[in-house]
Structures are given as structure tokens and as C-alpha cells.
Amino acid sequence: MVVVMDMPMDLMGRGLRDLRISVTDRCNFRCRYCMPVEVFGPGYAFMPREELLTFEEIVALTRVLVPLGIGKVRLTGGEPLLRRGLDDLVAMLAAVEGVKDIAITTNGVLLAHHAEALALAGLNRATVSLDAMDPVIFAKMNGVGAKVERVLAGISSAQAFGLPVKVNAVIQRGVNEGEILPLARWAKSTGVDLRYIEYMDVGETNGWKYDEVVSGDEILEILATEFELVPRQPAYRGEVAVHWSHADGAGEIGMIRSVTKPFCKDCQRLRLSADGKIFTCLFAAEGHDLRGILRSEMGPEVLAETVRAIWTARSDRYSEERGQVERPRAEMSYLGG
Ligand code: SAM
């Protein structure tokens, strides 16, 4: 059994619980709100392979983080399923004592091919991003003409191999607010838990405007025209999505209101970029390099002390300060969504 020894607390009394591991900065989608093609086009310089942490390095770091409080691990990117052999990484993480939960966030387009291997390797659940049911709107939003059926096939396949699936939908005004009800109808009929995400000002390339944010309250009003929803209590402290259950008991709907109801005070997440930098906030400009330590003779103690020092100095609460402070922000595809 791994004993959490003296979990570091940051300057706002937040512990270290969740680790998001970006395994690649590449993606097979070009969603305008995340990786607009004008910026992430054919000439874009993605990370060279030798800069990526190896699976062994990711696992070595995870081993150091577990005694500091990390119990949940999520694989993301970029598109994590573009990283070859991802099921090997899942198996290696599943073998780390103290890792209680391994999840993936994916656009789902390659999920049907990988679901079985991932489930067998020890993946516990999957979150699939799906912003529209309408094929034309979906193809336009993903920027590469990908078909919604492939994502739906990925979801079915994951479920068939026993993986619980949640779906995340980013709603952007003028783009897909008309998809709020179709997504909810589909989720209710298939029993998938659906979460709507407010469009966020992550990175510097998506041209974010406040007017394009469809607030969680607005989404709820639209849902209320068709569904009877009952608020449900948070399942645990720090649950990011606020949930409503369908009154007839057929599933639930969540809302991630990072813009209109920030949840910085409960944020217990650490993000690891594919090239080995840790970020203590999704809206941070700079990470702290750990790859140098991992590739040196310095041992796990140095790594643990470095993370502890970074976490105990943490005071990020960007979403609560939005509009009051302006500073540069790293791209989400780089630091891990
Ligand atoms: N490629 C994977 C996927 O599509 O799920 C993982 C990475 S992606 C960056 C993770 C999540 O971030 C997706 O659900 C995506 O919709 C969301 N996302 C990206 N940019 C966003 C933005 N500006 N506002 C809100 N959510 C965003």
C-alpha cells in the first residue's frame, strides 16, 4: 500500500490529487477553438520525438507523484490516441501502486480501433469530446471533415469493452448552440453522461471573445424547454462539473462553468506536458521542466522535492481573476487539455 506522506498544500490550501499527462502535442482535428488551422497548419513545428518523455520517464515521474497525493491519472494531449503504443503506457501506469484511476480524454475518432487494447491494459474510463450531432456542423467544427459516426462508433466500442464513457461538448455561440438539445436527446437515449463546457480563453490563438461564451445558465434554460432536470449534490469535494439528473431517472447532465462559475478554489490538478514540463494551471504561460531532472543522475528524491517546492508556492487562480489580469497563456494542445 502506498501511504501519502505529508501531501504538499499550495498557498490556497489545495492538495495535489489529479495528474493530467499530455502524451503528444499533435492532433488529428483542427477545432477552431483549440488548434486553428491557420496557426497549426502544415508548417507548424510540433515537438520532435526525442523531446517527448518516454513511457518509462512518465511512469518514473508518476511513481514520485503518488506519495505526494496523486491517485487519478488522465491521458490527454493533443490527441492521445496518436501516440503509438498508448495501451503499453496504460498497462505500465496500472502497475504503479497507488494509481487508483486511469482515464483518457480523446476526440474518439480512433477509439474503436484501440478500445479493446486500452480496456485490457487497465484503462478505467474514457471521456470523449463531441460538440455536435449534426454531421455538417461537426465536420466544420473539427476542421478536418471528420465524421460523427466514427466518434459514435468509438463510444460504442469503448462501452462494449466495459469502459464507462462520458461525453464533453464545448458550446460556442454562433457555432453550435443549436446542438445543445440534439446532444442531450442522444445522451439520454444512449445513457451516456454528457457535460457541457463553457468555451474558454485558453491559449492565444483561438481569438476568444466573451460574447461567444454560452453560459451554463443559458444552456440550462435551453435544456429546460424539453427536459425536467433536478440538481444533484457533488459526488466529492472538488468535482469540477455541476450535475443535474433527469427527473425520470434516465441519466444526468453536467456543466463545466469555468468562465461564469470558476472552480479554482478546488483545483487539485497538475498537468504534465509531453516534453516533461509541469503546469499548475490550465491558463499558465510557463511550465517547470522536469525532463532535465528525469534525464540526469539526480534521483527520485530530487524530483519529489522539486514538485513539492513548486506546489507549495502555487497561488494560481486564473479563472477567478479573468478580466482583471492579462498575461500570456500556453496552448491547451501543448500543456494538455
Ligand atoms: N484531443 C482530445 C480531445 O479532443 O478530447 C484531448 C485534448 S482536448 C484539448 C481536451 C478537451 O479540451 C476537449 O474536450 C476540447 O473540446 C476541450 N477544449 C479545447 N479548447 C477549448 C476551449 N477553448 N474551451 C473549452 N474547451 C476546450
Tab-separated table of N, CA, C and O in Angstrom, residues 119-210:
chain	number	residue	atom	x	y	z
A	119	ALA	N	-8.756	-1.171	-22.731
A	119	ALA	CA	-9.512	-1.762	-21.617
A	119	ALA	C	-8.732	-2.917	-21.003
A	119	ALA	O	-8.623	-3.030	-19.774
A	120	LEU	N	-8.154	-3.754	-21.863
A	120	LEU	CA	-7.388	-4.897	-21.344
A	120	LEU	C	-6.152	-4.438	-20.581
A	120	LEU	O	-5.713	-5.070	-19.633
A	121	ALA	N	-5.598	-3.292	-21.002
A	121	ALA	CA	-4.379	-2.796	-20.348
A	121	ALA	C	-4.671	-2.199	-18.968
A	121	ALA	O	-3.757	-1.994	-18.183
A	122	GLY	N	-5.944	-1.899	-18.706
A	122	GLY	CA	-6.285	-1.381	-17.375
A	122	GLY	C	-6.867	0.020	-17.359
A	122	GLY	O	-7.001	0.620	-16.284
A	123	LEU	N	-7.210	0.552	-18.539
A	123	LEU	CA	-7.886	1.857	-18.543
A	123	LEU	C	-9.204	1.711	-17.781
A	123	LEU	O	-9.895	0.703	-17.923
A	124	ASN	N	-9.550	2.721	-16.980
A	124	ASN	CA	-10.782	2.631	-16.194
A	124	ASN	C	-11.970	3.321	-16.856
A	124	ASN	O	-13.112	2.959	-16.615
A	125	ARG	N	-11.719	4.385	-17.623
A	125	ARG	CA	-12.852	5.087	-18.242
A	125	ARG	C	-12.362	6.025	-19.326
A	125	ARG	O	-11.158	6.302	-19.414
A	126	ALA	N	-13.322	6.500	-20.108
A	126	ALA	CA	-12.965	7.380	-21.220
A	126	ALA	C	-13.887	8.589	-21.245
A	126	ALA	O	-15.081	8.480	-20.965
A	127	THR	N	-13.299	9.739	-21.565
A	127	THR	CA	-14.088	10.938	-21.826
A	127	THR	C	-13.902	11.254	-23.302
A	127	THR	O	-12.765	11.357	-23.783
A	128	VAL	N	-15.006	11.363	-24.000
A	128	VAL	CA	-14.936	11.611	-25.443
A	128	VAL	C	-15.501	13.011	-25.705
A	128	VAL	O	-16.544	13.380	-25.173
A	129	SER	N	-14.785	13.768	-26.522
A	129	SER	CA	-15.237	15.116	-26.863
A	129	SER	C	-16.134	15.023	-28.090
A	129	SER	O	-15.752	14.409	-29.089
A	130	LEU	N	-17.309	15.597	-27.999
A	130	LEU	CA	-18.255	15.554	-29.128
A	130	LEU	C	-19.109	16.820	-29.056
A	130	LEU	O	-19.904	16.978	-28.137
A	131	ASP	N	-18.911	17.713	-30.009
A	131	ASP	CA	-19.536	19.036	-29.916
A	131	ASP	C	-20.823	19.163	-30.724
A	131	ASP	O	-21.508	20.182	-30.627
A	132	ALA	N	-21.121	18.192	-31.564
A	132	ALA	CA	-22.336	18.300	-32.384
A	132	ALA	C	-22.769	16.931	-32.862
A	132	ALA	O	-21.927	16.057	-33.113
A	133	MET	N	-24.073	16.744	-32.998
A	133	MET	CA	-24.607	15.525	-33.611
A	133	MET	C	-24.789	15.730	-35.107
A	133	MET	O	-24.761	14.780	-35.876
A	134	ASP	N	-25.001	16.971	-35.493
A	134	ASP	CA	-25.219	17.277	-36.904
A	134	ASP	C	-23.901	17.068	-37.676
A	134	ASP	O	-22.886	17.686	-37.338
A	135	PRO	N	-23.917	16.209	-38.715
A	135	PRO	CA	-22.658	15.890	-39.395
A	135	PRO	C	-21.976	17.101	-40.022
A	135	PRO	O	-20.740	17.177	-40.026
A	136	VAL	N	-22.764	18.038	-40.522
A	136	VAL	CA	-22.148	19.191	-41.185
A	136	VAL	C	-21.489	20.099	-40.147
A	136	VAL	O	-20.331	20.523	-40.307
A	137	ILE	N	-22.210	20.358	-39.080
A	137	ILE	CA	-21.642	21.217	-38.017
A	137	ILE	C	-20.420	20.533	-37.399
A	137	ILE	O	-19.383	21.156	-37.175
A	138	PHE	N	-20.526	19.228	-37.177
A	138	PHE	CA	-19.403	18.513	-36.565
A	138	PHE	C	-18.161	18.572	-37.470
A	138	PHE	O	-17.060	18.882	-37.006
A	139	ALA	N	-18.371	18.299	-38.753
A	139	ALA	CA	-17.231	18.296	-39.692
A	139	ALA	C	-16.586	19.672	-39.751
A	139	ALA	O	-15.362	19.807	-39.788
A	140	LYS	N	-17.405	20.705	-39.722
A	140	LYS	CA	-16.866	22.059	-39.784
A	140	LYS	C	-16.098	22.388	-38.493
A	140	LYS	O	-14.998	22.951	-38.523
A	141	MET	N	-16.672	21.994	-37.361
A	141	MET	CA	-16.020	22.318	-36.082
A	141	MET	C	-14.681	21.603	-35.927
A	141	MET	O	-13.739	22.178	-35.382
A	142	ASN	N	-14.620	20.345	-36.380
A	142	ASN	CA	-13.338	19.636	-36.159
A	142	ASN	C	-12.268	20.036	-37.167
A	142	ASN	O	-11.105	19.662	-37.037
A	143	GLY	N	-12.669	20.777	-38.183
A	143	GLY	CA	-11.691	21.392	-39.081
A	143	GLY	C	-11.050	20.460	-40.093
A	143	GLY	O	-10.267	20.903	-40.921
A	144	VAL	N	-11.383	19.144	-39.990
A	144	VAL	CA	-10.782	18.198	-40.938
A	144	VAL	C	-11.850	17.339	-41.614
A	144	VAL	O	-11.537	16.374	-42.308
A	145	GLY	N	-13.111	17.681	-41.376
A	145	GLY	CA	-14.196	16.927	-42.016
A	145	GLY	C	-14.438	15.561	-41.404
A	145	GLY	O	-15.059	14.701	-42.043
A	146	ALA	N	-13.963	15.325	-40.171
A	146	ALA	CA	-14.170	14.006	-39.547
A	146	ALA	C	-15.663	13.748	-39.340
A	146	ALA	O	-16.438	14.665	-39.098
A	147	LYS	N	-16.032	12.470	-39.437
A	147	LYS	CA	-17.446	12.101	-39.382
A	147	LYS	C	-17.885	11.753	-37.956
A	147	LYS	O	-17.184	11.040	-37.246
A	148	VAL	N	-19.078	12.235	-37.629
A	148	VAL	CA	-19.609	11.997	-36.290
A	148	VAL	C	-19.804	10.496	-36.039
A	148	VAL	O	-19.627	10.013	-34.925
A	149	GLU	N	-20.114	9.729	-37.115
A	149	GLU	CA	-20.357	8.274	-36.923
A	149	GLU	C	-19.115	7.582	-36.365
A	149	GLU	O	-19.214	6.611	-35.628
A	150	ARG	N	-17.952	8.069	-36.755
A	150	ARG	CA	-16.732	7.413	-36.263
A	150	ARG	C	-16.574	7.632	-34.763
A	150	ARG	O	-16.113	6.756	-34.030
A	151	VAL	N	-16.954	8.805	-34.313
A	151	VAL	CA	-16.871	9.078	-32.871
A	151	VAL	C	-17.909	8.224	-32.135
A	151	VAL	O	-17.611	7.628	-31.090
A	152	LEU	N	-19.106	8.146	-32.706
A	152	LEU	CA	-20.152	7.342	-32.068
A	152	LEU	C	-19.736	5.863	-32.027
A	152	LEU	O	-19.968	5.174	-31.030
A	153	ALA	N	-19.069	5.417	-33.094
A	153	ALA	CA	-18.583	4.022	-33.111
A	153	ALA	C	-17.518	3.830	-32.030
A	153	ALA	O	-17.469	2.788	-31.357
A	154	GLY	N	-16.698	4.842	-31.849
A	154	GLY	CA	-15.666	4.771	-30.810
A	154	GLY	C	-16.298	4.668	-29.428
A	154	GLY	O	-15.866	3.874	-28.581
A	155	ILE	N	-17.343	5.449	-29.214
A	155	ILE	CA	-18.035	5.427	-27.912
A	155	ILE	C	-18.653	4.041	-27.680
A	155	ILE	O	-18.486	3.440	-26.613
A	156	SER	N	-19.337	3.513	-28.701
A	156	SER	CA	-19.985	2.195	-28.543
A	156	SER	C	-18.944	1.120	-28.269
A	156	SER	O	-19.153	0.231	-27.440
A	157	SER	N	-17.832	1.233	-28.976
A	157	SER	CA	-16.799	0.236	-28.807
A	157	SER	C	-16.231	0.277	-27.385
A	157	SER	O	-16.057	-0.765	-26.734
A	158	ALA	N	-15.965	1.476	-26.896
A	158	ALA	CA	-15.448	1.600	-25.520
A	158	ALA	C	-16.450	0.988	-24.537
A	158	ALA	O	-16.068	0.224	-23.635
A	159	GLN	N	-17.721	1.288	-24.731
A	159	GLN	CA	-18.735	0.737	-23.821
A	159	GLN	C	-18.780	-0.783	-23.919
A	159	GLN	O	-18.915	-1.478	-22.919
A	160	ALA	N	-18.663	-1.283	-25.164
A	160	ALA	CA	-18.730	-2.736	-25.361
A	160	ALA	C	-17.589	-3.443	-24.625
A	160	ALA	O	-17.737	-4.582	-24.196
A	161	PHE	N	-16.458	-2.747	-24.471
A	161	PHE	CA	-15.341	-3.360	-23.750
A	161	PHE	C	-15.329	-2.953	-22.271
A	161	PHE	O	-14.311	-3.054	-21.589
A	162	GLY	N	-16.461	-2.456	-21.804
A	162	GLY	CA	-16.651	-2.231	-20.371
A	162	GLY	C	-16.150	-0.910	-19.844
A	162	GLY	O	-16.046	-0.729	-18.628
A	163	LEU	N	-15.826	0.029	-20.733
A	163	LEU	CA	-15.332	1.325	-20.249
A	163	LEU	C	-16.497	2.304	-20.099
A	163	LEU	O	-17.183	2.591	-21.086
A	164	PRO	N	-16.714	2.840	-18.901
A	164	PRO	CA	-17.719	3.892	-18.772
A	164	PRO	C	-17.287	5.115	-19.594
A	164	PRO	O	-16.104	5.475	-19.595
A	165	VAL	N	-18.229	5.707	-20.309
A	165	VAL	CA	-17.892	6.838	-21.185
A	165	VAL	C	-18.661	8.080	-20.756
A	165	VAL	O	-19.863	8.019	-20.482
A	166	LYS	N	-17.954	9.191	-20.703
A	166	LYS	CA	-18.598	10.498	-20.540
A	166	LYS	C	-18.330	11.281	-21.813
A	166	LYS	O	-17.287	11.085	-22.450
A	167	VAL	N	-19.239	12.170	-22.153
A	167	VAL	CA	-19.027	12.994	-23.345
A	167	VAL	C	-18.951	14.455	-22.928
A	167	VAL	O	-19.761	14.924	-22.119
A	168	ASN	N	-17.967	15.153	-23.468
A	168	ASN	CA	-17.814	16.594	-23.228
A	168	ASN	C	-18.161	17.361	-24.493
A	168	ASN	O	-17.658	17.023	-25.570
A	169	ALA	N	-18.971	18.400	-24.363
A	169	ALA	CA	-19.312	19.221	-25.525
A	169	ALA	C	-19.025	20.686	-25.213
A	169	ALA	O	-19.560	21.240	-24.252
A	170	VAL	N	-18.161	21.283	-26.011
A	170	VAL	CA	-17.891	22.722	-25.869
A	170	VAL	C	-18.941	23.458	-26.696
A	170	VAL	O	-19.158	23.119	-27.860
A	171	ILE	N	-19.582	24.443	-26.087
A	171	ILE	CA	-20.626	25.185	-26.807
A	171	ILE	C	-20.128	26.606	-27.079
A	171	ILE	O	-19.715	27.320	-26.167
A	172	GLN	N	-20.185	26.970	-28.361
A	172	GLN	CA	-19.691	28.284	-28.783
A	172	GLN	C	-20.818	28.995	-29.534
A	172	GLN	O	-21.396	28.422	-30.473
A	173	ARG	N	-21.100	30.215	-29.097
A	173	ARG	CA	-22.216	30.953	-29.711
A	173	ARG	C	-21.958	31.195	-31.200
A	173	ARG	O	-20.846	31.492	-31.617
A	174	GLY	N	-23.015	31.021	-31.970
A	174	GLY	CA	-22.904	31.238	-33.415
A	174	GLY	C	-22.335	30.030	-34.129
A	174	GLY	O	-22.212	30.019	-35.349
A	175	VAL	N	-21.960	29.004	-33.361
A	175	VAL	CA	-21.357	27.818	-33.966
A	175	VAL	C	-22.223	26.582	-33.707
A	175	VAL	O	-22.688	25.927	-34.635
A	176	ASN	N	-22.453	26.270	-32.418
A	176	ASN	CA	-23.171	25.012	-32.137
A	176	ASN	C	-24.163	25.099	-30.982
A	176	ASN	O	-24.487	24.074	-30.395
A	177	GLU	N	-24.669	26.313	-30.666
A	177	GLU	CA	-25.659	26.318	-29.584
A	177	GLU	C	-26.928	25.581	-29.995
A	177	GLU	O	-27.667	25.069	-29.158
A	178	GLY	N	-27.148	25.461	-31.311
A	178	GLY	CA	-28.295	24.691	-31.803
A	178	GLY	C	-28.134	23.195	-31.572
A	178	GLY	O	-29.065	22.418	-31.801
A	179	GLU	N	-26.967	22.778	-31.124
A	179	GLU	CA	-26.704	21.349	-30.884
A	179	GLU	C	-26.932	20.954	-29.421
A	179	GLU	O	-26.798	19.782	-29.067
A	180	ILE	N	-27.263	21.934	-28.579
A	180	ILE	CA	-27.434	21.632	-27.146
A	180	ILE	C	-28.524	20.572	-26.950
A	180	ILE	O	-28.302	19.557	-26.265
A	181	LEU	N	-29.667	20.771	-27.569
A	181	LEU	CA	-30.765	19.812	-27.392
A	181	LEU	C	-30.507	18.485	-28.114
A	181	LEU	O	-30.690	17.422	-27.499
A	182	PRO	N	-30.053	18.510	-29.374
A	182	PRO	CA	-29.770	17.212	-30.015
A	182	PRO	C	-28.753	16.367	-29.236
A	182	PRO	O	-28.912	15.147	-29.118
A	183	LEU	N	-27.726	17.009	-28.666
A	183	LEU	CA	-26.741	16.258	-27.874
A	183	LEU	C	-27.416	15.648	-26.641
A	183	LEU	O	-27.186	14.485	-26.298
A	184	ALA	N	-28.273	16.441	-25.995
A	184	ALA	CA	-28.938	15.946	-24.779
A	184	ALA	C	-29.892	14.798	-25.117
A	184	ALA	O	-29.972	13.813	-24.370
A	185	ARG	N	-30.578	14.906	-26.239
A	185	ARG	CA	-31.503	13.812	-26.642
A	185	ARG	C	-30.711	12.534	-26.880
A	185	ARG	O	-31.079	11.464	-26.410
A	186	TRP	N	-29.607	12.673	-27.606
A	186	TRP	CA	-28.792	11.484	-27.902
A	186	TRP	C	-28.248	10.875	-26.601
A	186	TRP	O	-28.301	9.658	-26.395
A	187	ALA	N	-27.733	11.741	-25.714
A	187	ALA	CA	-27.133	11.232	-24.468
A	187	ALA	C	-28.185	10.501	-23.638
A	187	ALA	O	-27.924	9.420	-23.086
A	188	LYS	N	-29.385	11.078	-23.564
A	188	LYS	CA	-30.437	10.458	-22.744
A	188	LYS	C	-30.829	9.106	-23.337
A	188	LYS	O	-31.001	8.129	-22.612
A	189	SER	N	-30.907	9.057	-24.653
A	189	SER	CA	-31.367	7.805	-25.269
A	189	SER	C	-30.298	6.716	-25.206
A	189	SER	O	-30.612	5.535	-25.263
A	190	THR	N	-29.027	7.113	-25.086
A	190	THR	CA	-27.972	6.090	-25.061
A	190	THR	C	-27.429	5.865	-23.647
A	190	THR	O	-26.585	4.989	-23.443
A	191	GLY	N	-27.861	6.682	-22.696
A	191	GLY	CA	-27.405	6.503	-21.319
A	191	GLY	C	-25.996	7.019	-21.065
A	191	GLY	O	-25.360	6.663	-20.077
A	192	VAL	N	-25.496	7.872	-21.960
A	192	VAL	CA	-24.151	8.435	-21.775
A	192	VAL	C	-24.256	9.697	-20.920
A	192	VAL	O	-25.175	10.490	-21.100
A	193	ASP	N	-23.334	9.873	-19.975
A	193	ASP	CA	-23.314	11.120	-19.197
A	193	ASP	C	-22.695	12.211	-20.048
A	193	ASP	O	-21.591	12.070	-20.567
A	194	LEU	N	-23.415	13.310	-20.162
A	194	LEU	CA	-22.991	14.407	-21.036
A	194	LEU	C	-22.647	15.616	-20.180
A	194	LEU	O	-23.368	15.938	-19.236
A	195	ARG	N	-21.528	16.262	-20.502
A	195	ARG	CA	-21.172	17.510	-19.809
A	195	ARG	C	-20.972	18.599	-20.835
A	195	ARG	O	-20.240	18.399	-21.811
A	196	TYR	N	-21.595	19.729	-20.611
A	196	TYR	CA	-21.366	20.889	-21.464
A	196	TYR	C	-20.231	21.703	-20.855
A	196	TYR	O	-20.173	21.894	-19.639
A	197	ILE	N	-19.374	22.212	-21.736
A	197	ILE	CA	-18.231	23.012	-21.268
A	197	ILE	C	-18.361	24.424	-21.816
A	197	ILE	O	-18.573	24.599	-23.028
A	198	GLU	N	-18.234	25.407	-20.959
A	198	GLU	CA	-18.202	26.789	-21.454
A	198	GLU	C	-16.923	27.014	-22.249
A	198	GLU	O	-15.828	26.577	-21.830
A	199	TYR	N	-17.083	27.681	-23.363
A	199	TYR	CA	-15.946	27.991	-24.230
A	199	TYR	C	-14.957	28.876	-23.445
A	199	TYR	O	-15.319	29.926	-22.924
A	200	MET	N	-13.690	28.440	-23.390
A	200	MET	CA	-12.710	29.119	-22.524
A	200	MET	C	-11.648	29.859	-23.332
A	200	MET	O	-11.350	29.499	-24.471
A	201	ASP	N	-11.034	30.810	-22.669
A	201	ASP	CA	-9.964	31.619	-23.278
A	201	ASP	C	-8.604	30.964	-23.078
A	201	ASP	O	-7.648	31.617	-22.674
A	202	VAL	N	-8.517	29.672	-23.347
A	202	VAL	CA	-7.214	29.007	-23.225
A	202	VAL	C	-6.330	29.387	-24.407
A	202	VAL	O	-6.816	29.604	-25.506
A	203	GLY	N	-5.034	29.446	-24.182
A	203	GLY	CA	-4.092	29.744	-25.262
A	203	GLY	C	-4.267	31.156	-25.807
A	203	GLY	O	-4.956	31.996	-25.221
A	204	GLU	N	-3.621	31.389	-26.947
A	204	GLU	CA	-3.606	32.746	-27.509
A	204	GLU	C	-4.062	32.751	-28.948
A	204	GLU	O	-4.020	33.782	-29.608
A	205	THR	N	-4.443	31.577	-29.476
A	205	THR	CA	-4.638	31.508	-30.924
A	205	THR	C	-6.096	31.396	-31.357
A	205	THR	O	-6.386	31.474	-32.542
A	206	ASN	N	-7.019	31.187	-30.411
A	206	ASN	CA	-8.394	30.905	-30.854
A	206	ASN	C	-9.261	32.156	-31.009
A	206	ASN	O	-10.431	32.062	-31.391
A	207	GLY	N	-8.692	33.327	-30.718
A	207	GLY	CA	-9.438	34.572	-30.910
A	207	GLY	C	-10.674	34.655	-30.016
A	207	GLY	O	-11.699	35.216	-30.397
A	208	TRP	N	-10.559	34.090	-28.814
A	208	TRP	CA	-11.686	34.015	-27.866
A	208	TRP	C	-12.321	35.376	-27.617
A	208	TRP	O	-11.617	36.364	-27.463
A	209	LYS	N	-13.659	35.385	-27.616
A	209	LYS	CA	-14.391	36.598	-27.229
A	209	LYS	C	-15.463	36.193	-26.216
A	209	LYS	O	-16.115	35.149	-26.397
A	210	TYR	N	-15.668	37.035	-25.236
A	210	TYR	CA	-16.642	36.698	-24.190
A	210	TYR	C	-18.031	36.470	-24.788
A	210	TYR	O	-18.777	35.600	-24.337
